[in-house]
Amino acid sequence: MKVTVQQIDQAAKRLEGVVEKTPLQFNKRLSQEYGAKIYLKREDLQEVRSFKIRGAYNKIVTLTPDERKRGVVAASAGNHAQGVALSCSLLKMHGVIFMPAITPNQKIDRVKHFGDGYITIKLVGQTYDEASKAAHAYCAEHGAIYVHPFDDPLTIAGQGTIGKEILEQTDQPIDVVVAAIGGGGLISGVSSYLHETGITIYGVEPTGAPAMYEALQKGKLVNLQTIDTFADGVAVQQVGATTLAVCQKYVKEVHLVPEGKICTTMIELYQNEGIITEPAGALSVAALDGFAKQIKGKTVVCVISGGNNDILRYPEIMERSLVYQGRKHYLILEFTQKPGQLKQFLNEALGPRDDIVRFEYMKKTNKEKGAALVGIELKEKNDLEPLLKRMKAIELKFKILTSDELLYEYLI
């Protein structure tokens, strides 16, 4: 189903006084790094800290009086839920929101806050898709109205108001817009508004949840059997039929970004600009490396889609970032069970800039050898090879753990 510029203009009128017209900020650091003019569209500065209020309110405010009495139902990993919650509170109507059980507590608490007594939360399943199934079942049983987070023309039109604002906020021509993709509502709305302007649209997904990428490759909807839910705001197993059709027409390319790269970008945005993003919110900036040649000398807008990040997640974010940069490694070391083995490793193998951040060893009775799990943080990625050479020189047997191994999942 097509979403028109006229529908998006109508949505913008409905959203006046409800959503923030978020800043379009020039970023000097990124501009110098990529030899381009990089702007950030700061949707993390919405009251609900994401763009989702746009689509949710645009959908709900158009309901008939009878439909409002029946109440609304939504499924969300957090940001859409907050948009629906605030919309229900503003319109003084009841809503039920189904969220995956793994949703960060920070997002659950914010949904309760914005709902202001008008929202009931139900935690179901491990993914958005499982929560969505439960939400649809609830709708069928109670006759409530389902507010889809992405595959609805009214939702898409609401998100499309971001594209309208981008054009209104700068006098210079824009060459490229980069936006994250979960179910595809954001990029479908933005590209529906901008496609006739000649602006190139790039989409971004995490490598662990490439639902749109796979759908575009195969030319049809694809249901991913397993996904990495780290970037929970975009972790869906299947995109929408409407959003897929829009992306097929208007999106030039979908780029995949490793979760570790997302974490590194989150840290850089915080340390350099003081911008707090969630994993999905940093996707557009994290993807710039993949478009570096295409954007050189051009004007680029990256949509910072959300900033709902639980502070308790930062240790994991730091860990994933270091691993991605090649600065943190986990090894199994096989020590001979005699005095001096650990001392030899410390004195002759470990480099002056290498730091042991984890060490677990249990001496085995009546055995000649014992294994130790060792986590090592390096100052630079290139410090790994000299470390391995020194361990070989003292004839220390070792194995580097990789992400394919079961034990690794418990370390990261």
Short mmCIF file of C-alpha atoms in Angstrom, two decimals:
data_model
loop_
_atom_site.label_atom_id
_atom_site.label_comp_id
_atom_site.label_asym_id
_atom_site.label_seq_id
_atom_site.Cartn_x
_atom_site.Cartn_y
_atom_site.Cartn_z
CA MET A 1 0.00 0.00 0.00
CA LYS A 2 1.45 3.36 -1.05
CA VAL A 3 2.10 6.14 1.47
CA THR A 4 1.89 9.57 -0.14
CA VAL A 5 3.46 12.94 0.54
CA GLN A 6 -0.05 14.26 1.13
CA GLN A 7 -0.68 11.67 3.87
CA ILE A 8 2.58 12.66 5.54
CA ASP A 9 1.68 16.37 5.33
CA GLN A 10 -1.66 15.56 7.00
CA ALA A 11 0.15 13.61 9.71
CA ALA A 12 2.42 16.59 10.36
CA LYS A 13 -0.65 18.76 11.06
CA ARG A 14 -2.02 16.19 13.52
CA LEU A 15 1.33 16.04 15.32
CA GLU A 16 1.66 19.79 15.84
CA GLY A 17 2.01 20.49 19.55
CA VAL A 18 2.40 16.75 20.28
CA VAL A 19 5.90 15.93 19.01
CA GLU A 20 9.12 17.91 19.08
CA LYS A 21 10.51 19.21 15.80
CA THR A 22 13.88 17.73 16.69
CA PRO A 23 17.14 19.51 15.78
CA LEU A 24 19.16 18.78 12.66
CA GLN A 25 22.68 19.20 14.04
CA PHE A 26 25.91 19.54 12.06
CA ASN A 27 28.60 17.17 13.39
CA LYS A 28 32.12 18.49 12.89
CA ARG A 29 33.94 15.32 14.03
CA LEU A 30 32.13 12.96 11.67
CA SER A 31 32.28 15.49 8.84
CA GLN A 32 36.06 15.70 9.10
CA GLU A 33 36.38 11.93 9.41
CA TYR A 34 34.40 11.18 6.24
CA GLY A 35 35.17 14.28 4.18
CA ALA A 36 31.48 15.12 4.03
CA LYS A 37 28.91 17.34 5.70
CA ILE A 38 27.30 15.08 8.30
CA TYR A 39 24.13 16.13 10.11
CA LEU A 40 22.36 14.25 12.91
CA LYS A 41 18.55 14.29 13.10
CA ARG A 42 18.10 14.03 16.86
CA GLU A 43 14.97 11.92 17.41
CA ASP A 44 16.48 10.86 20.73
CA LEU A 45 15.37 14.31 21.95
CA GLN A 46 11.67 13.50 21.67
CA GLU A 47 9.86 13.37 25.01
CA VAL A 48 9.73 9.58 24.66
CA ARG A 49 13.37 9.59 23.44
CA SER A 50 12.54 8.09 20.05
CA PHE A 51 10.66 8.80 16.82
CA LYS A 52 7.94 6.26 17.62
CA ILE A 53 5.53 8.81 19.10
CA ARG A 54 5.01 10.19 15.57
CA GLY A 55 3.52 7.03 14.07
CA ALA A 56 1.71 5.89 17.21
CA TYR A 57 -0.12 9.18 17.75
CA ASN A 58 -0.95 9.60 14.07
CA LYS A 59 -2.60 6.18 14.08
CA ILE A 60 -4.46 6.47 17.37
CA VAL A 61 -5.75 10.03 16.92
CA THR A 62 -7.56 8.98 13.71
CA LEU A 63 -9.62 6.29 15.46
CA THR A 64 -13.39 6.74 15.61
CA PRO A 65 -15.11 7.33 18.98
CA ASP A 66 -16.34 3.72 18.92
CA GLU A 67 -12.84 2.39 18.25
CA ARG A 68 -11.41 4.47 21.09
CA LYS A 69 -13.93 2.97 23.51
CA ARG A 70 -12.71 -0.51 22.53
CA GLY A 71 -9.15 0.47 23.45
CA VAL A 72 -5.89 -0.18 21.65
CA VAL A 73 -3.33 -2.97 21.78
CA ALA A 74 0.32 -2.85 20.76
CA ALA A 75 3.40 -5.05 20.75
CA SER A 76 6.79 -3.46 21.21
CA ALA A 77 10.35 -3.93 22.45
CA GLY A 78 10.00 -0.54 24.11
CA ASN A 79 10.03 2.58 21.94
CA HIS A 80 6.72 2.01 20.14
CA ALA A 81 5.26 1.09 23.51
CA GLN A 82 6.26 4.47 24.91
CA GLY A 83 4.75 6.22 21.91
CA VAL A 84 1.48 4.34 22.33
CA ALA A 85 1.51 4.93 26.09
CA LEU A 86 1.94 8.69 25.74
CA SER A 87 -0.67 8.81 22.97
CA CYS A 88 -3.21 6.99 25.15
CA SER A 89 -2.47 9.30 28.06
CA LEU A 90 -2.89 12.42 25.89
CA LEU A 91 -6.13 11.10 24.39
CA LYS A 92 -7.32 9.65 27.72
CA MET A 93 -8.03 6.13 26.46
CA HIS A 94 -7.01 2.68 27.61
CA GLY A 95 -4.34 0.54 26.00
CA VAL A 96 -2.70 -2.85 26.54
CA ILE A 97 0.93 -3.26 25.52
CA PHE A 98 2.68 -6.60 25.04
CA MET A 99 6.46 -6.47 25.47
CA PRO A 100 9.13 -9.20 25.24
CA ALA A 101 10.20 -10.48 28.65
CA ILE A 102 13.80 -9.43 27.85
CA THR A 103 12.87 -5.75 27.46
CA PRO A 104 15.22 -3.56 29.57
CA ASN A 105 13.65 -2.39 32.82
CA GLN A 106 14.36 1.21 31.87
CA LYS A 107 11.97 0.94 28.91
CA ILE A 108 9.28 -0.84 30.95
CA ASP A 109 9.44 1.87 33.62
CA ARG A 110 9.20 4.60 30.99
CA VAL A 111 6.12 2.98 29.43
CA LYS A 112 4.44 3.01 32.83
CA HIS A 113 5.43 6.64 33.30
CA PHE A 114 4.08 7.83 29.95
CA GLY A 115 0.94 5.71 30.25
CA ASP A 116 0.01 7.54 33.45
CA GLY A 117 -2.49 4.87 34.48
CA TYR A 118 -4.03 4.35 31.03
CA ILE A 119 -1.74 1.43 30.08
CA THR A 120 -1.57 -2.24 31.09
CA ILE A 121 1.74 -4.00 30.36
CA LYS A 122 2.03 -7.71 29.61
CA LEU A 123 5.49 -9.31 29.29
CA VAL A 124 5.35 -12.22 26.84
CA GLY A 125 7.99 -14.20 24.93
CA GLN A 126 11.63 -13.45 24.12
CA THR A 127 11.23 -11.43 20.89
CA TYR A 128 9.00 -8.74 19.44
CA ASP A 129 7.42 -11.32 17.14
CA GLU A 130 6.35 -13.54 20.04
CA ALA A 131 4.87 -10.54 21.86
CA SER A 132 3.10 -9.54 18.63
CA LYS A 133 1.40 -12.94 18.33
CA ALA A 134 0.07 -12.60 21.87
CA ALA A 135 -1.13 -9.06 21.14
CA HIS A 136 -3.05 -10.15 18.04
CA ALA A 137 -4.67 -12.97 20.00
CA TYR A 138 -5.73 -10.47 22.68
CA CYS A 139 -7.23 -8.19 20.00
CA ALA A 140 -9.25 -11.05 18.54
CA GLU A 141 -10.60 -11.97 21.97
CA HIS A 142 -11.45 -8.46 23.20
CA GLY A 143 -12.23 -6.59 19.98
CA ALA A 144 -9.52 -3.99 20.61
CA ILE A 145 -7.71 -2.03 17.88
CA TYR A 146 -4.18 -3.14 17.05
CA VAL A 147 -1.65 -0.32 16.63
CA HIS A 148 1.06 -1.78 14.43
CA PRO A 149 4.59 -0.47 15.10
CA PHE A 150 5.52 -0.36 11.42
CA ASP A 151 3.25 -2.09 8.88
CA ASP A 152 0.41 0.43 8.80
CA PRO A 153 0.08 3.40 6.40
CA LEU A 154 -0.89 5.76 9.23
CA THR A 155 2.09 4.69 11.34
CA ILE A 156 4.41 5.02 8.35
CA ALA A 157 2.99 8.46 7.51
CA GLY A 158 3.69 9.61 11.08
CA GLN A 159 7.31 8.48 10.84
CA GLY A 160 7.53 10.17 7.44
CA THR A 161 7.18 13.58 9.10
CA ILE A 162 10.89 13.22 9.94
CA GLY A 163 11.64 13.48 6.23
CA LYS A 164 9.45 16.57 5.96
CA GLU A 165 11.29 18.24 8.85
CA ILE A 166 14.70 17.41 7.39
CA LEU A 167 13.85 19.29 4.21
CA GLU A 168 12.46 22.24 6.17
CA GLN A 169 15.47 22.51 8.47
CA THR A 170 18.21 23.19 5.93
CA ASP A 171 18.57 25.46 2.92
CA GLN A 172 21.33 23.41 1.28
CA PRO A 173 20.68 20.34 -0.88
CA ILE A 174 20.83 16.99 0.92
CA ASP A 175 22.44 14.10 -0.94
CA VAL A 176 22.00 11.15 1.42
CA VAL A 177 19.79 10.12 4.35
CA VAL A 178 20.73 7.10 6.48
CA ALA A 179 18.19 5.45 8.80
CA ALA A 180 17.90 2.31 10.89
CA ILE A 181 15.55 -0.50 9.93
CA GLY A 182 13.65 -2.74 12.33
CA GLY A 183 10.27 -3.48 10.81
CA GLY A 184 10.83 -0.71 8.29
CA GLY A 185 8.34 1.98 9.36
CA LEU A 186 10.90 4.75 9.83
CA ILE A 187 12.74 4.31 6.55
CA SER A 188 9.50 3.71 4.65
CA GLY A 189 8.03 6.97 5.89
CA VAL A 190 11.18 9.00 5.30
CA SER A 191 11.83 7.53 1.84
CA SER A 192 8.16 7.97 0.84
CA TYR A 193 8.50 11.70 1.50
CA LEU A 194 11.99 12.19 0.05
CA HIS A 195 12.16 9.86 -2.97
CA GLU A 196 11.05 12.51 -5.46
CA THR A 197 13.75 14.93 -4.29
CA GLY A 198 16.62 12.82 -5.64
CA ILE A 199 18.01 12.13 -2.16
CA THR A 200 19.64 8.70 -1.84
CA ILE A 201 18.27 6.60 1.04
CA TYR A 202 20.41 4.01 2.81
CA GLY A 203 19.03 1.61 5.41
CA VAL A 204 20.94 -0.08 8.23
CA GLU A 205 20.35 -3.26 10.21
CA PRO A 206 22.46 -5.14 12.78
CA THR A 207 24.09 -8.29 11.43
CA GLY A 208 22.21 -10.31 14.05
CA ALA A 209 18.76 -9.23 12.81
CA PRO A 210 18.90 -8.71 9.01
CA ALA A 211 15.18 -9.13 8.29
CA MET A 212 14.89 -6.40 5.62
CA TYR A 213 18.25 -7.23 4.06
CA GLU A 214 17.25 -10.87 3.60
CA ALA A 215 13.79 -9.91 2.32
CA LEU A 216 15.29 -7.59 -0.30
CA GLN A 217 17.80 -10.24 -1.34
CA LYS A 218 15.07 -12.84 -1.85
CA GLY A 219 12.41 -10.44 -3.14
CA LYS A 220 9.84 -11.58 -0.57
CA LEU A 221 9.09 -11.57 3.15
CA VAL A 222 11.49 -13.72 5.13
CA ASN A 223 10.95 -14.96 8.68
CA LEU A 224 14.29 -15.28 10.46
CA GLN A 225 14.37 -18.33 12.71
CA THR A 226 16.84 -16.82 15.16
CA ILE A 227 17.96 -13.25 15.78
CA ASP A 228 20.34 -11.41 18.09
CA THR A 229 18.16 -9.19 20.29
CA PHE A 230 21.02 -6.96 21.48
CA ALA A 231 19.78 -4.05 19.34
CA ASP A 232 16.30 -4.62 20.73
CA GLY A 233 14.75 -1.59 19.04
CA VAL A 234 15.29 -3.14 15.59
CA ALA A 235 15.31 -6.85 16.42
CA VAL A 236 12.41 -8.26 14.39
CA GLN A 237 12.16 -11.63 12.69
CA GLN A 238 10.01 -10.37 9.82
CA VAL A 239 9.46 -6.92 8.32
CA GLY A 240 6.11 -5.69 7.04
CA ALA A 241 4.63 -6.32 3.60
CA THR A 242 4.02 -2.60 3.13
CA THR A 243 7.48 -1.58 4.34
CA LEU A 244 9.17 -4.17 2.15
CA ALA A 245 7.34 -2.85 -0.92
CA VAL A 246 8.38 0.73 -0.09
CA CYS A 247 12.02 -0.26 0.49
CA GLN A 248 12.11 -2.16 -2.79
CA LYS A 249 11.14 1.07 -4.58
CA TYR A 250 12.93 3.80 -2.70
CA VAL A 251 15.87 2.44 -0.65
CA LYS A 252 19.15 2.19 -2.54
CA GLU A 253 20.86 -0.29 -0.23
CA VAL A 254 20.61 -1.89 3.20
CA HIS A 255 23.90 -2.16 5.04
CA LEU A 256 24.59 -4.62 7.87
CA VAL A 257 26.60 -3.50 10.91
CA PRO A 258 28.13 -5.86 13.53
CA GLU A 259 26.79 -5.41 17.04
CA GLY A 260 30.31 -4.65 18.27
CA LYS A 261 30.62 -1.77 15.82
CA ILE A 262 27.30 -0.39 17.09
CA CYS A 263 28.70 -0.44 20.63
CA THR A 264 31.86 1.36 19.56
CA THR A 265 29.75 4.05 17.88
CA MET A 266 27.55 4.44 20.98
CA ILE A 267 30.65 5.03 23.08
CA GLU A 268 32.12 7.51 20.58
CA LEU A 269 28.89 9.51 20.40
CA TYR A 270 28.74 9.70 24.18
CA GLN A 271 32.42 10.55 24.71
CA ASN A 272 32.64 13.11 21.91
CA GLU A 273 29.18 14.69 21.67
CA GLY A 274 27.53 13.66 24.92
CA ILE A 275 24.78 11.92 22.95
CA ILE A 276 23.20 8.94 24.68
CA THR A 277 21.86 6.46 22.15
CA GLU A 278 20.41 3.01 22.38
CA PRO A 279 21.92 0.40 20.03
CA ALA A 280 19.28 1.00 17.34
CA GLY A 281 19.79 4.75 17.69
CA ALA A 282 23.48 4.53 16.79
CA LEU A 283 22.97 2.34 13.71
CA SER A 284 22.89 5.14 11.13
CA VAL A 285 26.23 6.57 12.29
CA ALA A 286 27.77 3.11 12.72
CA ALA A 287 27.05 2.41 9.04
CA LEU A 288 29.00 5.37 7.66
CA ASP A 289 32.16 3.29 7.23
CA GLY A 290 30.26 1.14 4.76
CA PHE A 291 29.23 4.17 2.69
CA ALA A 292 32.48 6.13 3.06
CA LYS A 293 33.32 6.30 -0.66
CA GLN A 294 29.75 7.07 -1.71
CA ILE A 295 29.30 9.98 0.73
CA LYS A 296 32.63 11.76 0.34
CA GLY A 297 32.03 15.41 -0.50
CA LYS A 298 28.28 15.06 0.02
CA THR A 299 25.73 16.29 2.55
CA VAL A 300 24.46 13.42 4.71
CA VAL A 301 21.76 13.16 7.36
CA CYS A 302 21.90 10.33 9.89
CA VAL A 303 18.69 9.76 11.83
CA ILE A 304 19.47 9.14 15.52
CA SER A 305 16.33 7.11 16.06
CA GLY A 306 16.34 6.65 19.82
CA GLY A 307 18.10 7.19 23.13
CA ASN A 308 16.39 4.74 25.47
CA ASN A 309 19.37 2.89 26.87
CA ASP A 310 19.46 1.27 30.30
CA ILE A 311 22.61 2.36 32.15
CA LEU A 312 23.00 -1.22 33.40
CA ARG A 313 23.80 -2.30 29.82
CA TYR A 314 26.98 -0.23 29.58
CA PRO A 315 29.36 -2.96 30.87
CA GLU A 316 28.14 -5.24 28.06
CA ILE A 317 28.40 -2.39 25.56
CA MET A 318 32.02 -1.73 26.60
CA GLU A 319 32.80 -5.44 26.41
CA ARG A 320 31.34 -5.89 22.93
CA SER A 321 33.14 -2.80 21.71
CA LEU A 322 36.54 -3.99 22.92
CA VAL A 323 36.02 -7.42 21.37
CA TYR A 324 34.98 -5.84 18.06
CA GLN A 325 38.09 -3.64 18.07
CA GLY A 326 40.26 -6.70 18.60
CA ARG A 327 41.43 -5.41 21.97
CA LYS A 328 39.85 -8.03 24.20
CA HIS A 329 40.30 -11.77 23.92
CA TYR A 330 39.46 -14.85 25.94
CA LEU A 331 41.86 -17.78 25.95
CA ILE A 332 42.09 -21.22 27.49
CA LEU A 333 45.66 -21.69 28.74
CA GLU A 334 47.00 -25.14 29.61
CA PHE A 335 49.40 -24.86 32.53
CA THR A 336 51.66 -27.67 33.70
CA GLN A 337 50.79 -28.28 37.34
CA LYS A 338 54.11 -27.35 38.88
CA PRO A 339 55.31 -24.20 40.64
CA GLY A 340 56.35 -21.26 38.50
CA GLN A 341 54.09 -21.76 35.50
CA LEU A 342 51.91 -18.72 36.11
CA LYS A 343 54.96 -16.63 36.98
CA GLN A 344 56.60 -17.59 33.67
CA PHE A 345 53.46 -16.58 31.78
CA LEU A 346 53.36 -13.19 33.53
CA ASN A 347 57.07 -12.46 33.14
CA GLU A 348 57.82 -13.89 29.70
CA ALA A 349 54.57 -13.91 27.74
CA LEU A 350 52.42 -11.04 28.95
CA GLY A 351 53.45 -7.74 27.35
CA PRO A 352 53.95 -4.45 29.24
CA ARG A 353 50.67 -3.06 27.84
CA ASP A 354 48.62 -6.27 28.21
CA ASP A 355 46.13 -6.43 31.06
CA ILE A 356 44.55 -9.54 32.60
CA VAL A 357 40.88 -8.76 33.22
CA ARG A 358 39.69 -12.28 34.02
CA PHE A 359 41.45 -15.35 35.44
CA GLU A 360 39.82 -18.60 36.50
CA TYR A 361 41.91 -21.65 37.40
CA MET A 362 41.25 -24.79 39.38
CA LYS A 363 44.10 -27.14 40.22
CA LYS A 364 43.27 -30.71 39.22
CA THR A 365 44.26 -33.44 41.65
CA ASN A 366 46.40 -36.28 40.19
CA LYS A 367 46.72 -34.55 36.81
CA GLU A 368 49.82 -33.17 35.15
CA LYS A 369 48.05 -30.23 33.54
CA GLY A 370 45.30 -27.77 34.41
CA ALA A 371 43.42 -25.27 32.27
CA ALA A 372 42.79 -21.62 33.03
CA LEU A 373 40.28 -19.25 31.47
CA VAL A 374 42.04 -15.94 30.91
CA GLY A 375 40.60 -12.66 29.63
CA ILE A 376 43.19 -10.23 28.26
CA GLU A 377 42.66 -6.59 27.28
CA LEU A 378 45.19 -5.13 24.88
CA LYS A 379 46.20 -1.52 24.38
CA GLU A 380 46.12 -1.97 20.59
CA LYS A 381 44.72 -4.63 18.28
CA ASN A 382 48.20 -5.32 16.91
CA ASP A 383 49.45 -6.37 20.34
CA LEU A 384 47.77 -9.79 19.97
CA GLU A 385 50.22 -11.39 17.53
CA PRO A 386 53.33 -10.61 19.64
CA LEU A 387 51.53 -12.03 22.71
CA LEU A 388 50.76 -15.28 20.88
CA LYS A 389 54.37 -15.56 19.67
CA ARG A 390 55.69 -15.14 23.21
CA MET A 391 53.33 -17.83 24.51
CA LYS A 392 54.53 -20.20 21.79
CA ALA A 393 58.13 -19.38 22.67
CA ILE A 394 57.63 -20.65 26.24
CA GLU A 395 55.74 -23.68 24.86
CA LEU A 396 52.48 -22.71 26.54
CA LYS A 397 49.52 -24.45 24.94
CA PHE A 398 46.50 -22.20 24.39
CA LYS A 399 43.24 -21.83 22.54
CA ILE A 400 41.56 -18.54 21.60
CA LEU A 401 37.83 -18.67 22.18
CA THR A 402 35.66 -17.51 19.29
CA SER A 403 32.07 -16.32 19.10
CA ASP A 404 31.04 -19.67 17.60
CA GLU A 405 31.69 -21.52 20.86
CA LEU A 406 29.05 -22.02 23.55
CA LEU A 407 31.30 -20.83 26.39
CA TYR A 408 31.81 -17.50 24.63
CA GLU A 409 28.13 -16.61 24.99
CA TYR A 410 28.50 -16.69 28.77
CA LEU A 411 31.52 -14.37 28.69
CA ILE A 412 30.09 -11.55 26.55
#
